[in-house]
PDB file of C-alpha atoms in Angstrom:
ATOM      1  CA  MET A   6      -0.880  -8.364 -26.153  1.00 41.00           C
ATOM      2  CA  ALA A   7       2.366  -6.503 -25.538  1.00 46.00           C
ATOM      3  CA  GLY A   8       5.396  -7.557 -27.510  1.00 53.00           C
ATOM      4  CA  PRO A   9       8.926  -8.252 -26.266  1.00 69.00           C
ATOM      5  CA  LEU A  10      10.607  -5.323 -24.536  1.00 77.00           C
ATOM      6  CA  ASP A  11      14.265  -4.500 -25.077  1.00 80.00           C
ATOM      7  CA  ARG A  12      16.765  -4.026 -22.260  1.00 84.00           C
ATOM      8  CA  LYS A  13      17.090  -0.269 -22.872  1.00 86.00           C
ATOM      9  CA  THR A  14      13.358   0.322 -22.393  1.00 86.00           C
ATOM     10  CA  LEU A  15      13.196  -1.842 -19.282  1.00 86.00           C
ATOM     11  CA  GLU A  16      16.246  -0.103 -17.853  1.00 86.00           C
ATOM     12  CA  ALA A  17      14.561   3.263 -18.378  1.00 87.00           C
ATOM     13  CA  ALA A  18      11.466   1.997 -16.547  1.00 85.00           C
ATOM     14  CA  ALA A  19      13.655   0.678 -13.713  1.00 83.00           C
ATOM     15  CA  THR A  20      15.425   4.037 -13.488  1.00 84.00           C
ATOM     16  CA  TRP A  21      12.126   5.893 -13.212  1.00 84.00           C
ATOM     17  CA  TYR A  22      10.933   3.421 -10.587  1.00 80.00           C
ATOM     18  CA  VAL A  23      13.988   4.095  -8.420  1.00 77.00           C
ATOM     19  CA  GLN A  24      13.845   7.859  -8.975  1.00 76.00           C
ATOM     20  CA  LEU A  25      10.167   8.123  -8.014  1.00 74.00           C
ATOM     21  CA  ASN A  26      10.798   6.070  -4.855  1.00 67.00           C
ATOM     22  CA  ALA A  27      14.070   7.678  -3.807  1.00 63.00           C
ATOM     23  CA  THR A  28      12.662  10.990  -2.550  1.00 62.00           C
ATOM     24  CA  PRO A  29       9.306  12.786  -2.844  1.00 59.00           C
ATOM     25  CA  PRO A  30       9.287  13.702  -6.555  1.00 64.00           C
ATOM     26  CA  THR A  31       8.949  17.308  -7.650  1.00 71.00           C
ATOM     27  CA  GLU A  32       6.308  18.461 -10.122  1.00 70.00           C
ATOM     28  CA  ALA A  33       9.060  18.786 -12.739  1.00 77.00           C
ATOM     29  CA  GLU A  34      10.002  15.143 -12.182  1.00 77.00           C
ATOM     30  CA  HIS A  35       6.337  14.134 -12.395  1.00 72.00           C
ATOM     31  CA  GLN A  36       6.031  15.928 -15.709  1.00 76.00           C
ATOM     32  CA  ALA A  37       9.248  14.418 -17.069  1.00 83.00           C
ATOM     33  CA  TRP A  38       8.008  10.952 -16.106  1.00 83.00           C
ATOM     34  CA  ARG A  39       4.623  11.593 -17.776  1.00 79.00           C
ATOM     35  CA  THR A  40       6.431  12.755 -20.924  1.00 83.00           C
ATOM     36  CA  TRP A  41       8.582   9.611 -21.008  1.00 87.00           C
ATOM     37  CA  LEU A  42       5.550   7.401 -20.369  1.00 82.00           C
ATOM     38  CA  GLY A  43       3.683   8.898 -23.318  1.00 78.00           C
ATOM     39  CA  GLU A  44       6.553   8.791 -25.787  1.00 83.00           C
ATOM     40  CA  SER A  45       5.917   5.209 -26.925  1.00 81.00           C
ATOM     41  CA  VAL A  46       3.782   2.133 -26.435  1.00 80.00           C
ATOM     42  CA  ALA A  47       6.918   0.271 -25.343  1.00 83.00           C
ATOM     43  CA  ASN A  48       7.470   2.725 -22.488  1.00 84.00           C
ATOM     44  CA  ALA A  49       3.886   2.230 -21.304  1.00 83.00           C
ATOM     45  CA  GLN A  50       4.303  -1.558 -21.539  1.00 82.00           C
ATOM     46  CA  ALA A  51       7.548  -1.465 -19.558  1.00 83.00           C
ATOM     47  CA  TRP A  52       5.948   0.641 -16.854  1.00 82.00           C
ATOM     48  CA  ALA A  53       2.957  -1.727 -16.769  1.00 79.00           C
ATOM     49  CA  ARG A  54       5.385  -4.569 -16.068  1.00 78.00           C
ATOM     50  CA  VAL A  55       6.960  -2.623 -13.206  1.00 78.00           C
ATOM     51  CA  GLU A  56       3.609  -1.830 -11.624  1.00 73.00           C
ATOM     52  CA  LYS A  57       2.116  -5.269 -12.089  1.00 69.00           C
ATOM     53  CA  LEU A  58       5.100  -6.953 -10.489  1.00 68.00           C
ATOM     54  CA  GLN A  59       5.034  -4.421  -7.657  1.00 63.00           C
ATOM     55  CA  ARG A  60       1.324  -4.991  -7.098  1.00 56.00           C
ATOM     56  CA  GLN A  61       1.160  -8.775  -7.455  1.00 51.00           C
ATOM     57  CA  LEU A  62       4.549 -10.043  -6.296  1.00 49.00           C
ATOM     58  CA  GLY A  63       5.957  -7.232  -4.226  1.00 50.00           C
ATOM     59  CA  ALA A  64       9.280  -8.331  -5.713  1.00 45.00           C
ATOM     60  CA  LEU A  65      10.809  -4.983  -6.589  1.00 53.00           C
ATOM     61  CA  PRO A  66      13.379  -3.469  -4.222  1.00 52.00           C
ATOM     62  CA  GLN A  67      12.108  -0.414  -2.370  1.00 50.00           C
ATOM     63  CA  ASP A  68      14.990   0.448  -0.021  1.00 49.00           C
ATOM     64  CA  VAL A  69      16.183   3.166  -2.381  1.00 43.00           C
ATOM     65  CA  ALA A  70      15.775   6.273  -0.246  1.00 41.00           C
ATOM     66  CA  LEU A  71      18.715   8.252  -1.587  1.00 42.00           C
ATOM     67  CA  PRO A  72      18.181  11.944  -0.841  1.00 41.00           C
ATOM     68  CA  THR A  73      21.417  13.317  -2.323  1.00 43.00           C
ATOM     69  CA  LEU A  74      23.644  12.851  -5.331  1.00 40.00           C
ATOM     70  CA  ALA A  75      26.116  11.181  -2.977  1.00 47.00           C
ATOM     71  CA  GLY A  76      23.916   8.123  -3.319  1.00 62.00           C
ATOM     72  CA  VAL A  77      24.359   7.831  -7.076  1.00 65.00           C
ATOM     73  CA  ARG A  78      26.205   4.485  -6.872  1.00 69.00           C
ATOM     74  CA  ALA A  79      23.636   2.995  -4.519  1.00 70.00           C
ATOM     75  CA  ARG A  80      20.915   4.322  -6.808  1.00 71.00           C
ATOM     76  CA  ARG A  81      22.566   2.617  -9.780  1.00 76.00           C
ATOM     77  CA  ARG A  82      22.698  -0.667  -7.865  1.00 75.00           C
ATOM     78  CA  ALA A  83      18.980  -0.337  -7.117  1.00 74.00           C
ATOM     79  CA  VAL A  84      18.276   0.261 -10.816  1.00 76.00           C
ATOM     80  CA  LEU A  85      20.239  -2.852 -11.782  1.00 78.00           C
ATOM     81  CA  LYS A  86      18.412  -4.933  -9.147  1.00 73.00           C
ATOM     82  CA  THR A  87      15.075  -3.800 -10.500  1.00 72.00           C
ATOM     83  CA  LEU A  88      16.171  -4.354 -14.097  1.00 73.00           C
ATOM     84  CA  GLY A  89      17.343  -7.882 -13.270  1.00 73.00           C
ATOM     85  CA  ILE A  90      13.924  -8.782 -11.867  1.00 68.00           C
ATOM     86  CA  LEU A  91      12.147  -7.321 -14.904  1.00 71.00           C
ATOM     87  CA  LEU A  92      14.382  -9.255 -17.293  1.00 70.00           C
ATOM     88  CA  ALA A  93      13.971 -12.457 -15.285  1.00 61.00           C
ATOM     89  CA  VAL A  94      10.216 -12.339 -15.640  1.00 58.00           C
ATOM     90  CA  GLY A  95      10.538 -12.625 -19.407  1.00 52.00           C
ATOM     91  CA  ALA A  96       8.615 -10.964 -22.188  1.00 42.00           C
ATOM     92  CA  THR A  97       5.075 -11.744 -21.012  1.00 41.00           C
ATOM     93  CA  GLY A  98       2.858  -8.790 -21.920  1.00 42.00           C
ATOM     94  CA  TRP A  99      -0.359  -7.273 -20.649  1.00 38.00           C
ATOM     95  CA  THR A 100      -3.328  -5.736 -22.351  1.00 37.00           C
ATOM     96  CA  ALA A 101      -4.156  -2.063 -21.991  1.00 34.00           C
ATOM     97  CA  GLY A 102      -6.951  -2.932 -19.585  1.00 35.00           C
ATOM     98  CA  GLU A 103      -4.426  -4.373 -17.155  1.00 36.00           C
ATOM     99  CA  LEU A 104      -2.344  -1.211 -16.871  1.00 36.00           C
ATOM    100  CA  ALA A 105      -2.178  -0.158 -13.234  1.00 40.00           C
ATOM    101  CA  PRO A 106      -3.476   3.316 -12.344  1.00 52.00           C
ATOM    102  CA  THR A 107      -0.705   5.829 -11.772  1.00 57.00           C
ATOM    103  CA  ASP A 108      -2.477   8.157  -9.326  1.00 66.00           C
ATOM    104  CA  ALA A 109      -0.821   6.468  -6.346  1.00 69.00           C
ATOM    105  CA  TRP A 110       2.601   7.325  -7.787  1.00 64.00           C
ATOM    106  CA  LEU A 111       1.573  10.957  -8.213  1.00 71.00           C
ATOM    107  CA  ALA A 112      -0.130  11.362  -4.824  1.00 80.00           C
ATOM    108  CA  ALA A 113       0.977  14.301  -2.710  1.00 85.00           C
ATOM    109  CA  HIS A 114       1.604  12.157   0.381  1.00 92.00           C
ATOM    110  CA  ARG A 115       3.089   8.646   0.201  1.00 90.00           C
ATOM    111  CA  THR A 116       4.851   6.085   2.344  1.00 91.00           C
ATOM    112  CA  ALA A 117       7.099   3.256   1.201  1.00 86.00           C
ATOM    113  CA  LYS A 118       6.879  -0.269   2.581  1.00 86.00           C
ATOM    114  CA  GLY A 119       7.795  -0.275   6.257  1.00 90.00           C
ATOM    115  CA  GLN A 120       7.239   3.472   6.639  1.00 92.00           C
ATOM    116  CA  ARG A 121       4.512   5.380   8.483  1.00 95.00           C
ATOM    117  CA  SER A 122       3.699   9.070   8.421  1.00 95.00           C
ATOM    118  CA  SER A 123       1.528  11.562  10.327  1.00 96.00           C
ATOM    119  CA  LEU A 124      -0.190  14.600   8.830  1.00 96.00           C
ATOM    120  CA  ARG A 125      -1.931  17.471  10.595  1.00 96.00           C
ATOM    121  CA  LEU A 126      -4.542  18.762   8.151  1.00 96.00           C
ATOM    122  CA  GLU A 127      -5.426  22.440   7.794  1.00 94.00           C
ATOM    123  CA  ASP A 128      -8.622  22.084   9.857  1.00 94.00           C
ATOM    124  CA  GLY A 129      -6.795  20.358  12.708  1.00 95.00           C
ATOM    125  CA  SER A 130      -7.772  16.814  11.739  1.00 97.00           C
ATOM    126  CA  GLN A 131      -5.059  14.192  12.267  1.00 97.00           C
ATOM    127  CA  LEU A 132      -4.238  11.662   9.532  1.00 98.00           C
ATOM    128  CA  GLU A 133      -1.936   8.656   9.945  1.00 98.00           C
ATOM    129  CA  LEU A 134      -0.582   6.817   6.891  1.00 97.00           C
ATOM    130  CA  ASN A 135       0.349   3.177   7.228  1.00 97.00           C
ATOM    131  CA  THR A 136       2.925   1.298   5.177  1.00 94.00           C
ATOM    132  CA  ASP A 137       2.867   1.562   1.354  1.00 91.00           C
ATOM    133  CA  SER A 138       0.046   4.120   1.282  1.00 93.00           C
ATOM    134  CA  ALA A 139      -0.771   7.177  -0.808  1.00 92.00           C
ATOM    135  CA  VAL A 140      -3.276  10.003  -0.322  1.00 94.00           C
ATOM    136  CA  ASP A 141      -4.272  13.355  -1.750  1.00 93.00           C
ATOM    137  CA  ILE A 142      -5.995  16.067   0.276  1.00 94.00           C
ATOM    138  CA  ALA A 143      -8.566  18.372  -1.359  1.00 93.00           C
ATOM    139  CA  TYR A 144     -10.304  20.966   0.822  1.00 94.00           C
ATOM    140  CA  ASP A 145     -12.604  23.622  -0.633  1.00 91.00           C
ATOM    141  CA  ASP A 146     -15.393  25.892   0.606  1.00 92.00           C
ATOM    142  CA  THR A 147     -17.960  23.091   0.785  1.00 94.00           C
ATOM    143  CA  LEU A 148     -16.131  19.798   1.420  1.00 95.00           C
ATOM    144  CA  ARG A 149     -13.098  18.294   3.134  1.00 96.00           C
ATOM    145  CA  ARG A 150     -11.942  15.410   0.921  1.00 96.00           C
ATOM    146  CA  VAL A 151      -9.235  12.794   1.332  1.00 96.00           C
ATOM    147  CA  TYR A 152      -8.480  10.525  -1.628  1.00 95.00           C
ATOM    148  CA  LEU A 153      -6.958   7.225  -0.506  1.00 95.00           C
ATOM    149  CA  ARG A 154      -5.100   6.077  -3.615  1.00 92.00           C
ATOM    150  CA  ARG A 155      -3.594   2.984  -2.001  1.00 92.00           C
ATOM    151  CA  GLY A 156      -2.992   1.464   1.408  1.00 94.00           C
ATOM    152  CA  GLU A 157      -4.369   2.369   4.824  1.00 98.00           C
ATOM    153  CA  ILE A 158      -5.046   5.495   6.847  1.00 98.00           C
ATOM    154  CA  LEU A 159      -6.453   6.373  10.252  1.00 98.00           C
ATOM    155  CA  ILE A 160      -8.200   9.708  10.723  1.00 98.00           C
ATOM    156  CA  GLU A 161      -9.315  11.652  13.758  1.00 97.00           C
ATOM    157  CA  THR A 162     -11.498  14.444  12.455  1.00 97.00           C
ATOM    158  CA  ALA A 163     -11.602  17.917  13.963  1.00 96.00           C
ATOM    159  CA  THR A 164     -14.729  20.040  14.279  1.00 93.00           C
ATOM    160  CA  ASP A 165     -14.983  22.335  11.286  1.00 93.00           C
ATOM    161  CA  PRO A 166     -16.323  25.844  12.038  1.00 90.00           C
ATOM    162  CA  ALA A 167     -17.734  26.000   8.494  1.00 90.00           C
ATOM    163  CA  GLY A 168     -19.563  22.702   8.969  1.00 93.00           C
ATOM    164  CA  ARG A 169     -18.007  21.109   5.872  1.00 95.00           C
ATOM    165  CA  PRO A 170     -18.493  17.315   5.599  1.00 96.00           C
ATOM    166  CA  PHE A 171     -15.367  15.157   5.828  1.00 97.00           C
ATOM    167  CA  VAL A 172     -15.277  12.399   3.192  1.00 97.00           C
ATOM    168  CA  VAL A 173     -12.672   9.743   2.353  1.00 97.00           C
ATOM    169  CA  HIS A 174     -12.814   8.451  -1.225  1.00 95.00           C
ATOM    170  CA  THR A 175     -11.371   5.115  -2.369  1.00 94.00           C
ATOM    171  CA  ARG A 176     -11.614   3.326  -5.708  1.00 91.00           C
ATOM    172  CA  GLU A 177     -14.526   1.362  -4.263  1.00 94.00           C
ATOM    173  CA  GLY A 178     -16.625   4.160  -2.776  1.00 94.00           C
ATOM    174  CA  SER A 179     -16.717   6.790  -0.049  1.00 95.00           C
ATOM    175  CA  VAL A 180     -16.746   7.052   3.741  1.00 97.00           C
ATOM    176  CA  ARG A 181     -18.337  10.111   5.361  1.00 97.00           C
ATOM    177  CA  ALA A 182     -17.271  10.941   8.902  1.00 97.00           C
ATOM    178  CA  LEU A 183     -19.901  11.735  11.502  1.00 95.00           C
ATOM    179  CA  GLY A 184     -17.518  13.305  14.002  1.00 86.00           C
ATOM    180  CA  THR A 185     -15.230  10.378  14.484  1.00 91.00           C
ATOM    181  CA  ARG A 186     -11.990   8.396  14.629  1.00 97.00           C
ATOM    182  CA  PHE A 187     -11.829   5.685  11.966  1.00 98.00           C
ATOM    183  CA  SER A 188      -9.561   3.755   9.627  1.00 98.00           C
ATOM    184  CA  VAL A 189      -9.864   3.013   5.907  1.00 98.00           C
ATOM    185  CA  ARG A 190      -7.875   0.446   3.928  1.00 97.00           C
ATOM    186  CA  SER A 191      -8.068  -0.047   0.164  1.00 95.00           C
ATOM    187  CA  GLU A 192      -6.407  -2.868  -1.780  1.00 90.00           C
ATOM    188  CA  HIS A 193      -7.188  -5.623  -4.276  1.00 86.00           C
ATOM    189  CA  GLY A 194     -10.533  -4.091  -5.300  1.00 88.00           C
ATOM    190  CA  ARG A 195     -11.973  -3.865  -1.777  1.00 94.00           C
ATOM    191  CA  SER A 196     -12.085  -1.263   0.962  1.00 96.00           C
ATOM    192  CA  GLU A 197     -12.250  -1.908   4.704  1.00 97.00           C
ATOM    193  CA  VAL A 198     -13.543   0.564   7.296  1.00 98.00           C
ATOM    194  CA  GLY A 199     -13.214   0.347  11.070  1.00 97.00           C
ATOM    195  CA  VAL A 200     -14.763   2.849  13.488  1.00 98.00           C
ATOM    196  CA  MET A 201     -13.104   3.579  16.839  1.00 97.00           C
ATOM    197  CA  GLN A 202     -15.284   6.550  17.862  1.00 96.00           C
ATOM    198  CA  HIS A 203     -18.733   7.840  16.858  1.00 97.00           C
ATOM    199  CA  ALA A 204     -19.859   6.741  13.380  1.00 97.00           C
ATOM    200  CA  VAL A 205     -19.393   6.918   9.591  1.00 97.00           C
ATOM    201  CA  GLU A 206     -21.557   6.444   6.505  1.00 97.00           C
ATOM    202  CA  VAL A 207     -20.319   4.073   3.800  1.00 97.00           C
ATOM    203  CA  ARG A 208     -21.405   4.324   0.142  1.00 95.00           C
ATOM    204  CA  PRO A 209     -20.274   1.927  -2.631  1.00 95.00           C
ATOM    205  CA  LEU A 210     -19.150   3.793  -5.748  1.00 93.00           C
ATOM    206  CA  LEU A 211     -21.691   2.270  -8.159  1.00 92.00           C
ATOM    207  CA  GLN A 212     -24.552   2.149  -5.636  1.00 90.00           C
ATOM    208  CA  PRO A 213     -24.438   5.588  -3.967  1.00 83.00           C
ATOM    209  CA  ALA A 214     -28.033   5.264  -2.730  1.00 89.00           C
ATOM    210  CA  ALA A 215     -27.031   2.228  -0.648  1.00 93.00           C
ATOM    211  CA  VAL A 216     -25.848   3.904   2.565  1.00 95.00           C
ATOM    212  CA  LEU A 217     -24.590   1.967   5.588  1.00 96.00           C
ATOM    213  CA  ARG A 218     -24.146   3.646   8.968  1.00 97.00           C
ATOM    214  CA  LEU A 219     -21.257   2.106  10.858  1.00 97.00           C
ATOM    215  CA  ASP A 220     -20.982   2.810  14.596  1.00 97.00           C
ATOM    216  CA  ALA A 221     -18.066   2.695  17.030  1.00 97.00           C
ATOM    217  CA  GLY A 222     -16.775  -0.827  17.542  1.00 96.00           C
ATOM    218  CA  GLN A 223     -17.838  -2.007  14.076  1.00 97.00           C
ATOM    219  CA  GLN A 224     -16.011  -2.757  10.838  1.00 97.00           C
ATOM    220  CA  VAL A 225     -17.102  -3.575   7.302  1.00 98.00           C
ATOM    221  CA  ASP A 226     -15.570  -4.227   3.898  1.00 96.00           C
ATOM    222  CA  PHE A 227     -17.075  -3.276   0.551  1.00 96.00           C
ATOM    223  CA  ASP A 228     -16.442  -3.190  -3.181  1.00 94.00           C
ATOM    224  CA  SER A 229     -17.839  -0.783  -5.760  1.00 92.00           C
ATOM    225  CA  ARG A 230     -21.323  -2.353  -5.642  1.00 93.00           C
ATOM    226  CA  ARG A 231     -22.041  -3.730  -2.166  1.00 94.00           C
ATOM    227  CA  PHE A 232     -20.822  -4.018   1.392  1.00 93.00           C
ATOM    228  CA  SER A 233     -20.614  -7.011   3.703  1.00 95.00           C
ATOM    229  CA  SER A 234     -22.462  -7.369   7.005  1.00 95.00           C
ATOM    230  CA  PRO A 235     -20.780  -5.335   9.771  1.00 97.00           C
ATOM    231  CA  THR A 236     -18.717  -7.272  12.316  1.00 97.00           C
ATOM    232  CA  ALA A 237     -17.063  -6.429  15.632  1.00 97.00           C
ATOM    233  CA  LEU A 238     -13.936  -4.316  15.267  1.00 96.00           C
ATOM    234  CA  ASN A 239     -10.678  -5.992  16.236  1.00 90.00           C
ATOM    235  CA  ALA A 240      -9.508  -4.267  19.421  1.00 86.00           C
ATOM    236  CA  SER A 241      -5.946  -4.025  18.085  1.00 90.00           C
ATOM    237  CA  SER A 242      -6.872  -2.831  14.597  1.00 92.00           C
ATOM    238  CA  ASP A 243      -5.053   0.478  15.118  1.00 95.00           C
ATOM    239  CA  ALA A 244      -1.915  -1.050  16.697  1.00 96.00           C
ATOM    240  CA  TRP A 245       0.007  -0.223  13.514  1.00 97.00           C
ATOM    241  CA  THR A 246      -0.062   3.461  14.479  1.00 96.00           C
ATOM    242  CA  GLN A 247       2.284   2.479  17.320  1.00 95.00           C
ATOM    243  CA  GLY A 248       4.410   0.277  15.074  1.00 95.00           C
ATOM    244  CA  MET A 249       2.865  -2.952  16.318  1.00 96.00           C
ATOM    245  CA  LEU A 250       1.083  -5.944  14.814  1.00 96.00           C
ATOM    246  CA  THR A 251      -1.030  -7.775  17.398  1.00 95.00           C
ATOM    247  CA  VAL A 252      -2.664 -11.104  16.523  1.00 95.00           C
ATOM    248  CA  ILE A 253      -4.650 -13.779  18.349  1.00 93.00           C
ATOM    249  CA  GLU A 254      -4.783 -17.286  16.903  1.00 95.00           C
ATOM    250  CA  TRP A 255      -3.962 -16.185  13.357  1.00 96.00           C
ATOM    251  CA  ARG A 256      -3.068 -18.673  10.654  1.00 97.00           C
ATOM    252  CA  LEU A 257       0.590 -18.388   9.739  1.00 97.00           C
ATOM    253  CA  ALA A 258      -0.301 -17.746   6.084  1.00 96.00           C
ATOM    254  CA  ASP A 259      -2.528 -14.815   7.066  1.00 96.00           C
ATOM    255  CA  PHE A 260       0.100 -13.450   9.428  1.00 97.00           C
ATOM    256  CA  LEU A 261       2.815 -13.555   6.762  1.00 96.00           C
ATOM    257  CA  ALA A 262       0.501 -11.932   4.204  1.00 94.00           C
ATOM    258  CA  GLU A 263      -0.010  -9.051   6.637  1.00 95.00           C
ATOM    259  CA  LEU A 264       3.674  -8.898   7.557  1.00 96.00           C
ATOM    260  CA  GLY A 265       4.524  -8.729   3.860  1.00 92.00           C
ATOM    261  CA  ARG A 266       2.893  -5.307   3.684  1.00 93.00           C
ATOM    262  CA  TYR A 267       5.683  -3.958   5.901  1.00 94.00           C
ATOM    263  CA  ARG A 268       8.753  -5.279   4.108  1.00 89.00           C
ATOM    264  CA  PRO A 269      10.067  -4.967   0.547  1.00 80.00           C
ATOM    265  CA  GLY A 270      10.061  -8.053  -1.613  1.00 76.00           C
ATOM    266  CA  TYR A 271       8.189 -11.329  -1.758  1.00 78.00           C
ATOM    267  CA  LEU A 272       7.299 -13.286   1.392  1.00 88.00           C
ATOM    268  CA  ARG A 273       5.884 -16.739   0.626  1.00 87.00           C
ATOM    269  CA  CYS A 274       4.312 -19.300   2.969  1.00 93.00           C
ATOM    270  CA  ALA A 275       4.420 -22.989   2.010  1.00 91.00           C
ATOM    271  CA  ASP A 276       1.058 -24.767   2.103  1.00 93.00           C
ATOM    272  CA  ALA A 277       2.417 -27.369   4.520  1.00 95.00           C
ATOM    273  CA  VAL A 278       2.761 -24.778   7.320  1.00 96.00           C
ATOM    274  CA  ALA A 279       0.059 -22.294   6.300  1.00 96.00           C
ATOM    275  CA  GLY A 280      -2.382 -23.533   8.934  1.00 97.00           C
ATOM    276  CA  LEU A 281      -0.063 -23.184  11.939  1.00 97.00           C
ATOM    277  CA  ARG A 282      -1.495 -20.802  14.542  1.00 97.00           C
ATOM    278  CA  LEU A 283       0.228 -18.006  16.423  1.00 96.00           C
ATOM    279  CA  SER A 284      -0.585 -15.183  18.831  1.00 95.00           C
ATOM    280  CA  GLY A 285       1.479 -12.268  20.037  1.00 94.00           C
ATOM    281  CA  ALA A 286       2.469  -8.636  19.679  1.00 95.00           C
ATOM    282  CA  PHE A 287       5.205  -7.916  17.133  1.00 96.00           C
ATOM    283  CA  ARG A 288       7.216  -4.747  16.532  1.00 96.00           C
ATOM    284  CA  LEU A 289       7.110  -3.866  12.851  1.00 95.00           C
ATOM    285  CA  ASP A 290      10.370  -1.914  12.704  1.00 92.00           C
ATOM    286  CA  ASP A 291      12.378  -5.143  12.237  1.00 93.00           C
ATOM    287  CA  THR A 292      10.531  -7.732  10.159  1.00 95.00           C
ATOM    288  CA  ASP A 293      13.652  -9.892   9.806  1.00 93.00           C
ATOM    289  CA  LEU A 294      13.742 -10.238  13.593  1.00 95.00           C
ATOM    290  CA  ILE A 295      10.063 -11.255  13.566  1.00 96.00           C
ATOM    291  CA  LEU A 296      10.852 -13.975  11.030  1.00 96.00           C
ATOM    292  CA  GLU A 297      13.842 -15.130  13.081  1.00 94.00           C
ATOM    293  CA  ASN A 298      11.671 -15.408  16.200  1.00 94.00           C
ATOM    294  CA  LEU A 299       9.008 -17.330  14.284  1.00 95.00           C
ATOM    295  CA  GLY A 300      11.651 -19.815  13.221  1.00 91.00           C
ATOM    296  CA  ALA A 301      12.593 -20.320  16.854  1.00 92.00           C
ATOM    297  CA  SER A 302       9.021 -20.798  18.113  1.00 93.00           C
ATOM    298  CA  LEU A 303       7.328 -22.725  15.285  1.00 96.00           C
ATOM    299  CA  PRO A 304       8.341 -25.870  13.345  1.00 96.00           C
ATOM    300  CA  ILE A 305       9.356 -23.807  10.316  1.00 96.00           C
ATOM    301  CA  ARG A 306      12.435 -22.734   8.397  1.00 94.00           C
ATOM    302  CA  VAL A 307      12.844 -19.234   7.008  1.00 94.00           C
ATOM    303  CA  ARG A 308      14.812 -19.443   3.775  1.00 89.00           C
ATOM    304  CA  TYR A 309      16.197 -16.306   2.091  1.00 86.00           C
ATOM    305  CA  LEU A 310      16.575 -16.891  -1.646  1.00 72.00           C
ATOM    306  CA  THR A 311      17.590 -13.224  -1.889  1.00 69.00           C
ATOM    307  CA  ARG A 312      17.052 -10.281   0.429  1.00 73.00           C
ATOM    308  CA  TYR A 313      13.804  -9.625  -1.409  1.00 73.00           C
ATOM    309  CA  TRP A 314      12.586 -13.198  -1.814  1.00 78.00           C
ATOM    310  CA  VAL A 315      11.835 -15.157   1.381  1.00 88.00           C
ATOM    311  CA  GLN A 316      10.126 -18.510   1.771  1.00 88.00           C
ATOM    312  CA  VAL A 317       8.735 -19.969   4.997  1.00 94.00           C
ATOM    313  CA  GLU A 318       8.821 -23.765   4.856  1.00 93.00           C
ATOM    314  CA  PRO A 319       8.538 -26.797   7.162  1.00 94.00           C
ATOM    315  CA  ALA A 320      11.577 -27.213   9.386  1.00 90.00           C
TER     316      ALA A 320
END
């Protein structure tokens, strides 16, 4: 169990958090961060607290895109916000086995919450990154590999003159394209795959001989050992590529959980209103406006404890 962490160590962790999120970090910054992380057990414990809060609560501020030194004051405010949250949590520690993997932080291509990005790969394939996602690309003479470290991507593969297979790897397994357009999402120990065109082959990490062919119009989720039965693909599953979230008769709790992926902070739904149903198409570029409209159309109240901590309650 980790011991109490002093303010100086937590402030250093908060500073690194802001720096790594402010702009795409350079290799020198990556190396400096790795050096700091390995200097002491306390540094590793402080970083574990940052990552666990980010992963479980989503409570750390992420609007810290400060590309120049002119933003030094705003950057300092972001550090103090993050530090305040870390101190408020208290001195609860985590074991070494709970330390979050750092490969998502070091990925070559990343998006913050609320951001999307498009990549044209060297073979002409098109890759779309959804909110809060991270990928690495690794092409060689025999394979075209994409490593989804976190989040969600949509890929439209191009024909490769060399005939190299195209494979997406997640923590839970792999997805091999069979000339196709498909999406992959990885979070909370599970991966989800949806096929828009042609087909893919899905293999759980610890059961590579268990291969599932998934055809256009199907989706499936899987962990490292097994996959579920395929189901019909939601027709609007790729609406996020156009900045939209389209739902039909969703529970409010499920809708807010999905909306929370696109905004920094913690978005909580009270049990008393969790079962309310809603349908509609929502633009994701203004999640506060979505919440305001929900408050006008449903018997709920949206209460902002802070900018980063929002509760949806009965009206």
